[in-house]
XYZ file of C-alpha atoms in Angstrom:
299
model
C 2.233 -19.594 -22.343
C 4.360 -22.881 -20.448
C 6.069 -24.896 -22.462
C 3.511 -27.995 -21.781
C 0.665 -25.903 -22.865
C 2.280 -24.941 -26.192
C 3.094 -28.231 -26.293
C -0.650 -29.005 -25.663
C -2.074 -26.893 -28.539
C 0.502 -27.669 -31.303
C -0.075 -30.980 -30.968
C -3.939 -30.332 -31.391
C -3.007 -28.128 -34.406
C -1.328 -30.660 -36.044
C -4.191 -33.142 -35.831
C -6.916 -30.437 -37.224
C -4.597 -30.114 -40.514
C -4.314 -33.978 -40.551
C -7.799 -34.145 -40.734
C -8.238 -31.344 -43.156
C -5.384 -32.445 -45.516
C -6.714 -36.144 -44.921
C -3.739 -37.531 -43.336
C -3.670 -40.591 -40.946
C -3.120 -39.571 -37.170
C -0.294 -41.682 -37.177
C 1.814 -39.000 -38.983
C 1.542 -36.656 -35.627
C 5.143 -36.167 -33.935
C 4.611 -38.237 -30.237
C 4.812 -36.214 -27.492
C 7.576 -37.193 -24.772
C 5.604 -37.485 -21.589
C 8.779 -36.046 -19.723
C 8.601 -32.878 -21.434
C 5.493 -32.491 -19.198
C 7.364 -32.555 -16.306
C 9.011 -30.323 -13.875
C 12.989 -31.476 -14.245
C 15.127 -30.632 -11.328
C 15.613 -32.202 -8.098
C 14.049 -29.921 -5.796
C 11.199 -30.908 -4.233
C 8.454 -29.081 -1.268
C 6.609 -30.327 2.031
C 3.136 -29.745 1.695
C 3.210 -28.242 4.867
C 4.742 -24.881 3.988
C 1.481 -23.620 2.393
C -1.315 -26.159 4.511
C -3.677 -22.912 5.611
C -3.627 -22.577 1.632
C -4.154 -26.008 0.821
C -7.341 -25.623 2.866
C -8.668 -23.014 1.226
C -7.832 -24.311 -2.519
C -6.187 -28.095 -2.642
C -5.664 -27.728 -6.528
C -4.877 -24.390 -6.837
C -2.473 -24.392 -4.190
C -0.409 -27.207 -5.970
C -0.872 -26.116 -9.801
C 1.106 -22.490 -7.866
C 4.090 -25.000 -6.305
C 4.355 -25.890 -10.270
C 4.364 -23.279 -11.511
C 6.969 -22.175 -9.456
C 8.840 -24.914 -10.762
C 8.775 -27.706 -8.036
C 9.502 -31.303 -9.301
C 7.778 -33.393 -6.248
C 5.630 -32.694 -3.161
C 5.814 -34.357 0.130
C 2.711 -34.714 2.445
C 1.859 -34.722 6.092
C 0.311 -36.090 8.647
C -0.910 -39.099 6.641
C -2.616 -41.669 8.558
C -2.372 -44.452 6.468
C -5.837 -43.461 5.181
C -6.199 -39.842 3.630
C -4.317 -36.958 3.265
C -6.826 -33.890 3.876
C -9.782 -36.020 2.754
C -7.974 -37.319 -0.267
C -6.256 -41.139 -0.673
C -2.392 -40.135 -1.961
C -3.685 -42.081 -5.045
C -5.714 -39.289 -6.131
C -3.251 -36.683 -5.149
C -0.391 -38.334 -7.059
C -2.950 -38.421 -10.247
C -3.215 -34.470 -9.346
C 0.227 -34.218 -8.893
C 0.889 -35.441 -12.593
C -1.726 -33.197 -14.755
C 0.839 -30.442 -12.865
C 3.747 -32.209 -14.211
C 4.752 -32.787 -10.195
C 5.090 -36.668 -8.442
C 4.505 -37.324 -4.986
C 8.014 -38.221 -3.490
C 6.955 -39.454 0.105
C 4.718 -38.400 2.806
C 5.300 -37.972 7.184
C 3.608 -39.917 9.164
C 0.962 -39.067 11.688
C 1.074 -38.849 15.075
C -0.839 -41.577 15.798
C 1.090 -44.233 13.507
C 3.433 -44.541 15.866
C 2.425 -45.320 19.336
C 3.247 -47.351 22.429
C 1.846 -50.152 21.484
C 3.757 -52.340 19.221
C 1.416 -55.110 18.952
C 0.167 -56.447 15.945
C -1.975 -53.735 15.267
C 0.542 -51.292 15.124
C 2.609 -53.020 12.484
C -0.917 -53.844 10.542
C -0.941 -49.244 10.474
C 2.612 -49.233 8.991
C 1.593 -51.634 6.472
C -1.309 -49.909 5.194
C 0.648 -46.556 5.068
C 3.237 -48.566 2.590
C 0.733 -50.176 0.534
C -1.085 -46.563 0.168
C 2.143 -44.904 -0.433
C 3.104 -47.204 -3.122
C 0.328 -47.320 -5.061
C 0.380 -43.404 -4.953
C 3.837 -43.712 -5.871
C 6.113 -42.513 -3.416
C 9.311 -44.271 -1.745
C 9.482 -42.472 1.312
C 7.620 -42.847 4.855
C 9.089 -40.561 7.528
C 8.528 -40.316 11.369
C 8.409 -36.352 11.995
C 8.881 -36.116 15.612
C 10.781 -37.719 17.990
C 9.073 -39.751 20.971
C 9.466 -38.880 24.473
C 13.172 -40.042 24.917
C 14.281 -39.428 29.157
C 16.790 -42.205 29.354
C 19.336 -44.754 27.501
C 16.668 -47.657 27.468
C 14.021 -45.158 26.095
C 16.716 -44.367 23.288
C 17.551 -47.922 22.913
C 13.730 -49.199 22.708
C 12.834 -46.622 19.995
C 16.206 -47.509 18.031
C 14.982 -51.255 17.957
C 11.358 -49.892 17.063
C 12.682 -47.701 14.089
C 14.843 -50.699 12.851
C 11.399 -53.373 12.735
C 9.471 -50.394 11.235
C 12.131 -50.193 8.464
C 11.910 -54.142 8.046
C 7.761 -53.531 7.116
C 8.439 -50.663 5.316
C 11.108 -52.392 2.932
C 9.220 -55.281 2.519
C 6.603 -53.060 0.971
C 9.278 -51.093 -1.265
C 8.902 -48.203 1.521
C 11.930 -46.368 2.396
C 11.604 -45.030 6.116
C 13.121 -42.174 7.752
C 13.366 -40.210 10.766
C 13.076 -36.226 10.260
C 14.677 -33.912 13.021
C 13.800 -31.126 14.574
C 15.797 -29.585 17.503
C 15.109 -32.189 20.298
C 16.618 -34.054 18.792
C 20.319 -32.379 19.757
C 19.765 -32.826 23.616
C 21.575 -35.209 25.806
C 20.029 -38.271 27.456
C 22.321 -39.864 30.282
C 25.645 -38.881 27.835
C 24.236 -39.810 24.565
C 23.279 -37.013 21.964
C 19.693 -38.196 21.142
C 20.361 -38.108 17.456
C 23.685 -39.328 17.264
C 22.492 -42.331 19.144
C 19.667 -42.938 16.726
C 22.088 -43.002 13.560
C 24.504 -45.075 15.646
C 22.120 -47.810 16.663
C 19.877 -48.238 13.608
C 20.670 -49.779 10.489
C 21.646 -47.812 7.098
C 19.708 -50.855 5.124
C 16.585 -49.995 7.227
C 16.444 -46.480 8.368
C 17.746 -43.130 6.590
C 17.526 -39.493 8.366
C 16.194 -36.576 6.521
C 18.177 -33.829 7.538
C 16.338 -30.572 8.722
C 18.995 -27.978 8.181
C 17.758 -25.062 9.945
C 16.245 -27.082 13.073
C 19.960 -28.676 13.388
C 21.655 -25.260 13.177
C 19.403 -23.748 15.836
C 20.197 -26.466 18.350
C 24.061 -25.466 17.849
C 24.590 -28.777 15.369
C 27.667 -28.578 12.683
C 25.264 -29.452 9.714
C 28.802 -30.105 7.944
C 30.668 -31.905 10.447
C 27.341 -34.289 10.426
C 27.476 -35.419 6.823
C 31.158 -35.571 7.092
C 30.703 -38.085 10.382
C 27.897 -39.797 8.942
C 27.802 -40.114 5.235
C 25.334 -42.049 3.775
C 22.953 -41.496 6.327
C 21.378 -38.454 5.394
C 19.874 -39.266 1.925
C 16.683 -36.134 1.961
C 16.973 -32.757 3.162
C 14.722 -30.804 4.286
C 15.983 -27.482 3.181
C 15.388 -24.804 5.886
C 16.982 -21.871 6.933
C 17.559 -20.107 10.041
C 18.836 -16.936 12.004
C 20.623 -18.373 14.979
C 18.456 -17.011 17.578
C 15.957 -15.184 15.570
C 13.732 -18.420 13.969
C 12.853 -19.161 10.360
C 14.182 -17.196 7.454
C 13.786 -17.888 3.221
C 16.697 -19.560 1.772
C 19.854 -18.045 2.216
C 18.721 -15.489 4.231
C 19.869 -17.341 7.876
C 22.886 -18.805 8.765
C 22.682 -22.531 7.062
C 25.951 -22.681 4.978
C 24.533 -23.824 1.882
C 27.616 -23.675 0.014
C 29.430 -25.659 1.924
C 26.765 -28.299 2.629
C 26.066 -28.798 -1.081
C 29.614 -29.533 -1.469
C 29.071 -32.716 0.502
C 26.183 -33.604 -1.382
C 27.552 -36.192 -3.524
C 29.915 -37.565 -0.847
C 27.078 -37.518 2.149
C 24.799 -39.946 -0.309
C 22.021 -37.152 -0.943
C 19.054 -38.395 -3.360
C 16.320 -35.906 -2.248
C 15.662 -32.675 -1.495
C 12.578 -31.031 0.173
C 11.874 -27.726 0.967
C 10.247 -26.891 3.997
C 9.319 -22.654 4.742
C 7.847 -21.994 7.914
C 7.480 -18.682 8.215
C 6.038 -15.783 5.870
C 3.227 -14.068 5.274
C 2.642 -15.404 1.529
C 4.141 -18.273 1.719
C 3.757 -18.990 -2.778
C 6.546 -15.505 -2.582
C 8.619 -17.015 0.281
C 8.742 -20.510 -1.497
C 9.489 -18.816 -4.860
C 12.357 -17.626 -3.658
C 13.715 -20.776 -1.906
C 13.296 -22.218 -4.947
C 15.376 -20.024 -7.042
C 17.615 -20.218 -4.361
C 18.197 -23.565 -4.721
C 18.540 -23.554 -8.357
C 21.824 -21.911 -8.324
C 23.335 -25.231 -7.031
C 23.821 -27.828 -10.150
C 23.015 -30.797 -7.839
C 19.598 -29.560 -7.666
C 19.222 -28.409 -11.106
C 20.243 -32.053 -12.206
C 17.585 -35.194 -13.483
């Protein structure tokens, strides 16, 4: 039986021999709400298990609990719904499970060409549904086409006024990385020039680990360049050369990243597994894998 359920029942107990014994209901111990949640820092993108989450939306996320997950992240959220759901009614899923929503990336279509008024109206929506849902984190997950300086230089300035909305609305927003990012454009290092040219009060970067290391990044010689700037995660792992592994089963240098943790700024952690063919037993053991770090153990 989980603790929460046991939890559940003696509370019930109690109130049945109140009632028998005619005692007030006031004499029942209060239950801490906390207890009902999942307490660590490690947190999963929604993504990992989506052909599951289309088969069973609640059953799929009461099996992230249960792993032990504290937070999910969504995708492809359009300022609208998130697989026919408002986040509203996911987060209120989310907390019978004793999970929170942490944040959500963006859709495809939320950021476009056009930065006309009608753009910035999209962004605002997605903050004002996010909020209310209660997450704090709106990320772009994929990088624009990018083929010279003034493209980079245009979508720097775009990421800093989208940051402006999404503060305003208590939003924090983020670009998320895959390996694109790592190429050159006229001399610049695409993502190097994004963390150089926007600002740390307006946009963070969540870190994909295993993307980074299989475009030949230094995952460590980033947070020790740029700390501060990478404040989520997104724990992945890979085999140089061979694609997506569990946890600790590629070449990301966990131990050594998570010894920059404190010193690189890190707030959030999200695990992302992208390969597997039951992908509840892959993130299981990312998940435990995790847990043998005491910054993610920690809240």
């Amino acid at each position: 039986m989980k603790r929460r359920d046991f939890i559940g029942k003696g509370a019930s107990l109690f109130a049945s021999c109140c009632l028998l014994q005619k005692l007030p209901l006031s004499a029942m111990p209060v239950v801490n709400e906390s207890m009902k949640k999942n307490r660590n820092r490690v947190g999963i993108q929604l993504y990992s298990v989506k052909d599951d989450l289309a088969k069973d939306f609640t059953g799929s996320l009461q099996k992230l609990s249960d792993i032990g997950f504290s937070s999910v992240e969504t995708y492809g959220f359009d300022g609208n719904q998130f697989l026919g759901k408002r986040l509203k009614e996911v987060s209120s899923i989310l907390d019978g499970m004793g999970m929170t929503l942490s944040g959500t990336h963006t859709g495809s279509a939320i950021l476009s060409a056009d930065t006309g008024a009608k753009e910035w109206d999209s962004w605002k929506k997605c903050c004002d549904e996010l909020k209310a849902a209660g997450g704090k984190r709106a990320i772009q997950s994929w990088l624009p086409a990018t083929k010279t300086t003034d493209d980079l230089k245009r979508l720097a300035d775009h990421y800093n006024r989208v940051g402006e909305v999404c503060k305003k609305s208590g939003i924090k927003f983020g670009h998320h990385n895959h390996s694109a990012e790592m190429k050159t454009v006229e001399g610049n290092v695409i993502f190097d020039y994004l963390i150089q040219n926007t600002d740390p009060s307006l946009v963070f970067f969540q870190f994909d680990l295993g993307h980074a290391l299989e475009a030949g990044a230094d995952c460590v010689a980033y947070l020790k360049k740029y700390p501060g700037r990478f404040t989520c995660w997104h724990a992945t792992d890979h085999k140089i050369n061979s694609g997506s592994r569990e946890l600790g089963k590629g070449d990301v240098d966990f131990d050594a990243l998570f010894a920059l943790a404190k010193q690189s700024g890190l707030e959030e952690l999200v695990v992302e597994q992208e390969s597997g063919d039951d992908r509840f037993a892959c993130c299981k053991v990312d998940f435990d894998f995790l847990r043998k770090y005491p910054w993610a153990r920690i809240k």
